[in-house]
Tab-separated table of C-alpha atoms and ligand atoms in Angstrom:
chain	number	residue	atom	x	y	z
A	16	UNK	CA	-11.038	33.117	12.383
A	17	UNK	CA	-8.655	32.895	15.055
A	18	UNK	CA	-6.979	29.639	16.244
A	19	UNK	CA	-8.738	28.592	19.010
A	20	UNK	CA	-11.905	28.772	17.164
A	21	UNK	CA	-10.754	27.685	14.277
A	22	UNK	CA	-8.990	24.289	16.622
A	23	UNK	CA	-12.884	23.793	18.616
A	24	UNK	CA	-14.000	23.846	14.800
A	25	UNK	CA	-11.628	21.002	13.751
A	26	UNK	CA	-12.462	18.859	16.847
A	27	UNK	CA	-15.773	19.361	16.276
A	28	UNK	CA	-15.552	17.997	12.263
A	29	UNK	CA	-13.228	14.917	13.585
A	30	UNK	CA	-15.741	13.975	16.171
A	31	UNK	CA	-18.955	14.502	13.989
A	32	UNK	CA	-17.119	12.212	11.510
A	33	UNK	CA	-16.741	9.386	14.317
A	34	UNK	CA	-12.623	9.785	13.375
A	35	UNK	CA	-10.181	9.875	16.549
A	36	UNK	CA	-6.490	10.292	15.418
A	37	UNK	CA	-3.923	9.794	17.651
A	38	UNK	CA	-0.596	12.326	17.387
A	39	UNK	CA	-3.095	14.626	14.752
A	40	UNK	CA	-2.627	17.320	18.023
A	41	UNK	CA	-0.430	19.879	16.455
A	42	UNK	CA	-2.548	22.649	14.430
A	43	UNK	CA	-0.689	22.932	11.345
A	44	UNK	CA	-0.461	19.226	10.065
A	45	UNK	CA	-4.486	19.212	11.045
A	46	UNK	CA	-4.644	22.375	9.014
A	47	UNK	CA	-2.280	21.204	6.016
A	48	UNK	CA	-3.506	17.591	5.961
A	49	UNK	CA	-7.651	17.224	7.466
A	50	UNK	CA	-9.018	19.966	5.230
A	51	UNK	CA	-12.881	19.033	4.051
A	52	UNK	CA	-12.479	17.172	1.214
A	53	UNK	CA	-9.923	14.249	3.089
A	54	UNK	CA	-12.162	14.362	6.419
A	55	UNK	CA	-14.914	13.305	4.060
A	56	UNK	CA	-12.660	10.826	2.554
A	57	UNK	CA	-11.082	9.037	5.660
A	58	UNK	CA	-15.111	8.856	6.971
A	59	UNK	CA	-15.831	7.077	3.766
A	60	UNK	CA	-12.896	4.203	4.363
A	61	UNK	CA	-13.758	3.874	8.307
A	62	UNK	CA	-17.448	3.636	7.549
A	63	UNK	CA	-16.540	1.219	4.626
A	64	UNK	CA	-14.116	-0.596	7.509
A	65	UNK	CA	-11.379	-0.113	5.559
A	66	UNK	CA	-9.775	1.663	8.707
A	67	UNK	CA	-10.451	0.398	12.388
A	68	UNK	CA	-8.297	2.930	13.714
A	69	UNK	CA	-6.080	5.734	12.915
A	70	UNK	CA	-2.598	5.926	14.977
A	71	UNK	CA	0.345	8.018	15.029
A	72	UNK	CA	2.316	10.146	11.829
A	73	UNK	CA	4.778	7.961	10.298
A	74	UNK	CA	6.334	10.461	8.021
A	75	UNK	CA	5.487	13.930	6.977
A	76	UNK	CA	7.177	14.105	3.167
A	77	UNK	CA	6.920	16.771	0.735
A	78	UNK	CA	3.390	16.181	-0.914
A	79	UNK	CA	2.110	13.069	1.635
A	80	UNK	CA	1.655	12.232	5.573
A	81	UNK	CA	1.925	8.828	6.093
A	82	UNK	CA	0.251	7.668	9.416
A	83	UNK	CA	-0.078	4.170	11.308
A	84	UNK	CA	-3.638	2.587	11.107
A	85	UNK	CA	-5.045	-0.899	11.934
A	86	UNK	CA	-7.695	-2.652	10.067
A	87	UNK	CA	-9.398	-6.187	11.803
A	88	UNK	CA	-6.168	-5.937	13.968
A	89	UNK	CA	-3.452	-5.713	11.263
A	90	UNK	CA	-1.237	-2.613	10.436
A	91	UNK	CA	-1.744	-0.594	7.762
A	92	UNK	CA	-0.300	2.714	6.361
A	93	UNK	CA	-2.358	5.486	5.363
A	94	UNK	CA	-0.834	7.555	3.262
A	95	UNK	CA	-2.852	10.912	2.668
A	96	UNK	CA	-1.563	13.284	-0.347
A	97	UNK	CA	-2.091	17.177	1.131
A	98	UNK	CA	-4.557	18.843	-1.409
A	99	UNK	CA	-3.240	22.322	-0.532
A	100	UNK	CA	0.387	22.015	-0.539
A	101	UNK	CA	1.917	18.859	-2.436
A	102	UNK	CA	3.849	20.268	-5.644
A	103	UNK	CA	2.085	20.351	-8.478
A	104	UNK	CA	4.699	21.286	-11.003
A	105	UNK	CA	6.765	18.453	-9.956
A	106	UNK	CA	3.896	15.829	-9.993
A	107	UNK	CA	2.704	16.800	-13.131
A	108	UNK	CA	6.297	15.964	-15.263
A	109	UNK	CA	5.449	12.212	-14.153
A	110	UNK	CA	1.696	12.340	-14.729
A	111	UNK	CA	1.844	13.959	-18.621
A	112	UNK	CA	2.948	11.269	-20.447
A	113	UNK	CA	1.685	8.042	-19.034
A	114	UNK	CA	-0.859	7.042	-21.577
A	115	UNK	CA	-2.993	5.482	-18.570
A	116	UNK	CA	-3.802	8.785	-17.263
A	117	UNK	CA	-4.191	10.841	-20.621
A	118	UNK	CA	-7.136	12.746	-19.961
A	119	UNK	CA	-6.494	14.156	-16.179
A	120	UNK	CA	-7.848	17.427	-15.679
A	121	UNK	CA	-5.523	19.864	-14.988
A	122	UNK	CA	-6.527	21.254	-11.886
A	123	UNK	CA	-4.733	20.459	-8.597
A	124	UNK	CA	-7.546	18.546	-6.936
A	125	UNK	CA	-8.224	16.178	-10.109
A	126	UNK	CA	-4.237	15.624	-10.021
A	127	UNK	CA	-3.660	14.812	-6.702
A	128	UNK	CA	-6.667	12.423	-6.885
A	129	UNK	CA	-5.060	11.091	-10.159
A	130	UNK	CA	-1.827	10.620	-8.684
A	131	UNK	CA	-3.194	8.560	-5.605
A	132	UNK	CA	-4.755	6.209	-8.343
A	133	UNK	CA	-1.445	6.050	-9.824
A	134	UNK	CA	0.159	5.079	-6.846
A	135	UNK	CA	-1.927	2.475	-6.085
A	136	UNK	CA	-1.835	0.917	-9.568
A	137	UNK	CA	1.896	1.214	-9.500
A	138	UNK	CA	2.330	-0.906	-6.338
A	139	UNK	CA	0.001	-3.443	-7.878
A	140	UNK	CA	1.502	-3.539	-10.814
A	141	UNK	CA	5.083	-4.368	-8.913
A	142	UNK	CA	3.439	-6.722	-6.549
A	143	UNK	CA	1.707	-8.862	-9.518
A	144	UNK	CA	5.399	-9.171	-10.808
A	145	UNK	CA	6.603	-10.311	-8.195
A	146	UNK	CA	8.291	-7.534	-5.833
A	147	UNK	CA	8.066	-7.102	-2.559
A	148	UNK	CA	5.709	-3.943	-2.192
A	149	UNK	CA	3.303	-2.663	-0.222
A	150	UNK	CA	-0.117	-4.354	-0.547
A	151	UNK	CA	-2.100	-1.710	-1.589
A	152	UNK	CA	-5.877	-2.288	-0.184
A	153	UNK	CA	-8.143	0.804	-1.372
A	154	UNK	CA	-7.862	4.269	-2.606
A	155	UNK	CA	-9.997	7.041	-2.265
A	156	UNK	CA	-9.945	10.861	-2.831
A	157	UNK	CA	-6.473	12.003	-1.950
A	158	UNK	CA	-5.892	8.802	0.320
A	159	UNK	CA	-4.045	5.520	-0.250
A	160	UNK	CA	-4.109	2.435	1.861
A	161	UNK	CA	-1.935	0.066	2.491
A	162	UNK	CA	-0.376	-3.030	4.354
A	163	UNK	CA	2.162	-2.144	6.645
A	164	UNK	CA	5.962	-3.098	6.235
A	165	UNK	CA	7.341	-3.223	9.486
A	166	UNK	CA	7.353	-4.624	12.854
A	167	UNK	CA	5.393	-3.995	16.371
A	168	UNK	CA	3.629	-0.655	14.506
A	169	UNK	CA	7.439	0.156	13.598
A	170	UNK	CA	7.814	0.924	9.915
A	171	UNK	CA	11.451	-1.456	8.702
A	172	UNK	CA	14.181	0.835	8.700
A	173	UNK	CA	15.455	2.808	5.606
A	174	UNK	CA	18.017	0.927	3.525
A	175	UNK	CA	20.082	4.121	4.447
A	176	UNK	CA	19.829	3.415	7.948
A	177	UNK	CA	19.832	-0.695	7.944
A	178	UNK	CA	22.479	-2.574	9.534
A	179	UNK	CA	23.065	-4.951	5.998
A	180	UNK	CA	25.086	-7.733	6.916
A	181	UNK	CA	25.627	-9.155	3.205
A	182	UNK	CA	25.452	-5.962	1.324
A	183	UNK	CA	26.327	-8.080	-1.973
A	184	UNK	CA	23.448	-10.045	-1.834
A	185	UNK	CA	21.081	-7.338	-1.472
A	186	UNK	CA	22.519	-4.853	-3.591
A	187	UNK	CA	21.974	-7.658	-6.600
A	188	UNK	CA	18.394	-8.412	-5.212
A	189	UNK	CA	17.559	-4.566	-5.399
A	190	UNK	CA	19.316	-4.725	-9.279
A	191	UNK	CA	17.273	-7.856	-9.312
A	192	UNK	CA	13.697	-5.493	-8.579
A	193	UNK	CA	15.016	-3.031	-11.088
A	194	UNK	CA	14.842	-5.350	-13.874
A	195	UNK	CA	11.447	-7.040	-13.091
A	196	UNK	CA	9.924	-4.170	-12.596
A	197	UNK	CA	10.650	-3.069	-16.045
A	198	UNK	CA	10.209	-6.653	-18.011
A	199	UNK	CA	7.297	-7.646	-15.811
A	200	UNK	CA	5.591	-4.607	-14.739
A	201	UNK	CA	6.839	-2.643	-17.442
A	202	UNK	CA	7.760	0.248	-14.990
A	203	UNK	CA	10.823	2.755	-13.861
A	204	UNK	CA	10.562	3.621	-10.198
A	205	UNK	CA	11.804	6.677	-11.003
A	206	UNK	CA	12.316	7.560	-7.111
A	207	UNK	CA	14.665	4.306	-6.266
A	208	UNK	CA	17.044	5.080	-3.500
A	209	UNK	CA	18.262	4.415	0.220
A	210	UNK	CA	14.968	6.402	1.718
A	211	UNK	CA	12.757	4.187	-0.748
A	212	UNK	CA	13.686	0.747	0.234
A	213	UNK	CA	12.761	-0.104	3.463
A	214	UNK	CA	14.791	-3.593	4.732
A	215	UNK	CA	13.699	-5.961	6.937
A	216	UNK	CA	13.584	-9.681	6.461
A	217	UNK	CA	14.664	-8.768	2.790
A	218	UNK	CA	14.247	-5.109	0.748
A	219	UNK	CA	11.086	-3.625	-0.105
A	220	UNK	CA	10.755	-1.015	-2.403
A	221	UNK	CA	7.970	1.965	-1.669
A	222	UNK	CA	6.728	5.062	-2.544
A	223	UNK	CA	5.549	4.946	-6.088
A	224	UNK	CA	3.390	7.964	-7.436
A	225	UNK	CA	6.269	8.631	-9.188
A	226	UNK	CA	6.663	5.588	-11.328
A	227	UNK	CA	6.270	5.280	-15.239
A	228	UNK	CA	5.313	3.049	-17.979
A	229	UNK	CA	7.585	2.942	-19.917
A	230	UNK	CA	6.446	4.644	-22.636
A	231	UNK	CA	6.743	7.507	-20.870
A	232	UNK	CA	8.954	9.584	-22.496
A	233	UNK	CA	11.281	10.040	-19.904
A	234	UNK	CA	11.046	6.507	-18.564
A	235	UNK	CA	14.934	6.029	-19.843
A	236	UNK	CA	16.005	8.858	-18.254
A	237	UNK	CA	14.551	8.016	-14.753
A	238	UNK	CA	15.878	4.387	-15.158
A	239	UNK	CA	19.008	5.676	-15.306
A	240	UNK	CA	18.735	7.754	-12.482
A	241	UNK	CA	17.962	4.706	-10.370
A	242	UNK	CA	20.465	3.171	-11.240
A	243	UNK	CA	23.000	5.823	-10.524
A	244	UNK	CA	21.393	5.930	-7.347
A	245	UNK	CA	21.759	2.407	-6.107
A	246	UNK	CA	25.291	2.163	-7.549
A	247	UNK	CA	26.410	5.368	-5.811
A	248	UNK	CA	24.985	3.587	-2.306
A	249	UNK	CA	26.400	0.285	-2.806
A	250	UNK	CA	29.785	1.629	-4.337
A	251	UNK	CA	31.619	1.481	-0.862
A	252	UNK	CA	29.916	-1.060	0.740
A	253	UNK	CA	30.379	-4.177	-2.161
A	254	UNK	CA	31.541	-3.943	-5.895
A	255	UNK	CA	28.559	-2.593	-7.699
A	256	UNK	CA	28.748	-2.853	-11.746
A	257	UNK	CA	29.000	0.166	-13.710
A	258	UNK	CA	26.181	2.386	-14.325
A	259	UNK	CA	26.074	1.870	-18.331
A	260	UNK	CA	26.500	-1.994	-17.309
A	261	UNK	CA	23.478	-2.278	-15.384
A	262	UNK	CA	21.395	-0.293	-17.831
A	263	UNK	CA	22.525	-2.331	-21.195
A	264	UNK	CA	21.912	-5.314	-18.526
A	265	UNK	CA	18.280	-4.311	-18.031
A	266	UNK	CA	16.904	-2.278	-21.385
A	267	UNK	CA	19.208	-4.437	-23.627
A	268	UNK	CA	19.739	-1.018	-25.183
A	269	UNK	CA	23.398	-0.588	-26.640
A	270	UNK	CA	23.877	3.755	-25.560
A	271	UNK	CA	26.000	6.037	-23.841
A	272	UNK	CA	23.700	8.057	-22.004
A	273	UNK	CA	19.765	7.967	-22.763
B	322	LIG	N1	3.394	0.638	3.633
B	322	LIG	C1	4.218	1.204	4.540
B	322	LIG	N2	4.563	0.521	5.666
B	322	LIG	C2	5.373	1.087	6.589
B	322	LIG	N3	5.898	2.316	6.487
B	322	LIG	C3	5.597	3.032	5.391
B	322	LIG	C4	4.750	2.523	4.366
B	322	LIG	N4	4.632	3.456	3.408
B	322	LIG	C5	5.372	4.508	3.810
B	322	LIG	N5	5.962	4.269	5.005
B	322	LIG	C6	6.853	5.165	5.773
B	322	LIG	O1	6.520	6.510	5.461
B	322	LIG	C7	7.620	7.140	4.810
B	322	LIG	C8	7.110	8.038	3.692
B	322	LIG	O2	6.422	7.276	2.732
B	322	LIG	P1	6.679	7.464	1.186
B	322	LIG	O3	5.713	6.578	0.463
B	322	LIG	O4	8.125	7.276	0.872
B	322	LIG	O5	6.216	8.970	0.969
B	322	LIG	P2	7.031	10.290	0.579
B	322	LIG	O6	6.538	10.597	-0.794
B	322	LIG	O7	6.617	11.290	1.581
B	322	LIG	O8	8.495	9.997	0.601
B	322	LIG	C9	8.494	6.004	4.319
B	322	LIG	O9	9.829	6.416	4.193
B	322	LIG	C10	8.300	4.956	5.367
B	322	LIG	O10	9.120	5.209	6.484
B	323	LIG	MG1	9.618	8.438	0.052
């Protein structure tokens, strides 16, 4: 097929489906993203009114486009996970292993929709804990939905980019997240760094496919990592605790290096 009839073909699926997406112009995210299986997903959630309207790409990551939507006149982000070219050996280390998703099918479709789930169980694990999250609304398919953190359709800047006027303060509220979110939610992030906290009035964390139980064999490991992570970011900007510190701190584990 070549692209201009494979481009009237597109159109004509979008429009047949009653979807108008702003921004969607450029063939190869329409290509990567709207294949068949997420058109027919996305016309579930409008016709279910779970979408009003679907605005402009937020982010394009490495397994999920995140676009600006409104529902009833509030923001929301849709976050859709590409079927065809999100990683699957990467996604599947955090997927084998959590006991709540035991008996995924091993096939890249079943994953991705697995992983979605995961995300949006995650994020309502962490907000029933307490932590400021992303509301998440609905899932479906490949696609997640969720309330908006941001301002005037702009997403809150990245930690990594914030102007932080007390960087004390919210480098103990962020240990502060770490350490409810494994006590109360009984999760590792596993992802935790300056492009996963978005701050505004105060941090929020994001993005949380990735995210354990933590009986997940690795779940140690990743804490760890998160730690390192915020540490190394804070480390010139306040006085950050050691690494070991904050992980005796949370796990109450006495060890060098899980
Ligand atoms: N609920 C949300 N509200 C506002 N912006 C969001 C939301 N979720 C994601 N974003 C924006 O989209 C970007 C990518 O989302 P993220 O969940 O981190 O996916 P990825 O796996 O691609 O990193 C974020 O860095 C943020 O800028
Ligand atoms: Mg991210």
């Amino acid at each position: 097929m070549n692209i201009e009839r494979k481009e009237e073909r597109f159109d004509y699926d979008l429009e047949r489906l009653g979807i108008r997406i702003r921004d969607a112009d450029q063939l190869k995210v329409r290509e990567d993203v709207f294949d068949e299986v997420t058109l027919l997903a996305l016309y579930k959630l409008v016709h279910k009114k779970w979408i009003s309207e679907i605005g402009g790409s937020i982010s394009t990551g490495k397994e999920a486009n995140v676009f600006y939507g409104i529902r009833d006149g509030a923001g929301i982000a849709i976050k859709i996970y590409r079927i065809r070219t999100a990683n699957f050996n990467t996604m599947s280390t955090y997927i084998v292993g959590d006991r709540r998703f035991s008996n995924v099918r091993k096939n890249r479709k079943d994953l991705i929709f697995a992983w979605t789930k995961k995300e949006y169980s995650n994020l309502a694990r962490a907000r029933d804990a307490g932590i400021p999250v992303p509301e998440p609304l609905v899932w479906d398919r490949n696609i997640l939905i969720m309330s908006f953190v941001g301002k005037d359709e702009r997403p809150y800047p990245h930690l990594r980019n914030a102007e932080i006027s007390d960087p004390e303060t919210v480098y103990e509220c962020i240990i502060g997240y770490i350490d409810t979110l494994y006590h109360m939610a009984e999760l590792v992030h596993a992802d935790l760094s300056e492009f996963n906290i978005l701050y505004g009035d105060k941090p929020y964390l994001i993005d949380m496919g990735q995210s354990v139980t933590l009986d997940h064999p690795r779940a140690l490991q990743f804490l760890m990592r998160d730690i390192k992570n915020i540490n190394r970011f804070f480390a010139h900007r306040c006085k950050v605790q050691s690494d070991i510190g904050v992980f005796h701190a949370v796990t109450g584990l006495d060890t060098r290096e899980p």
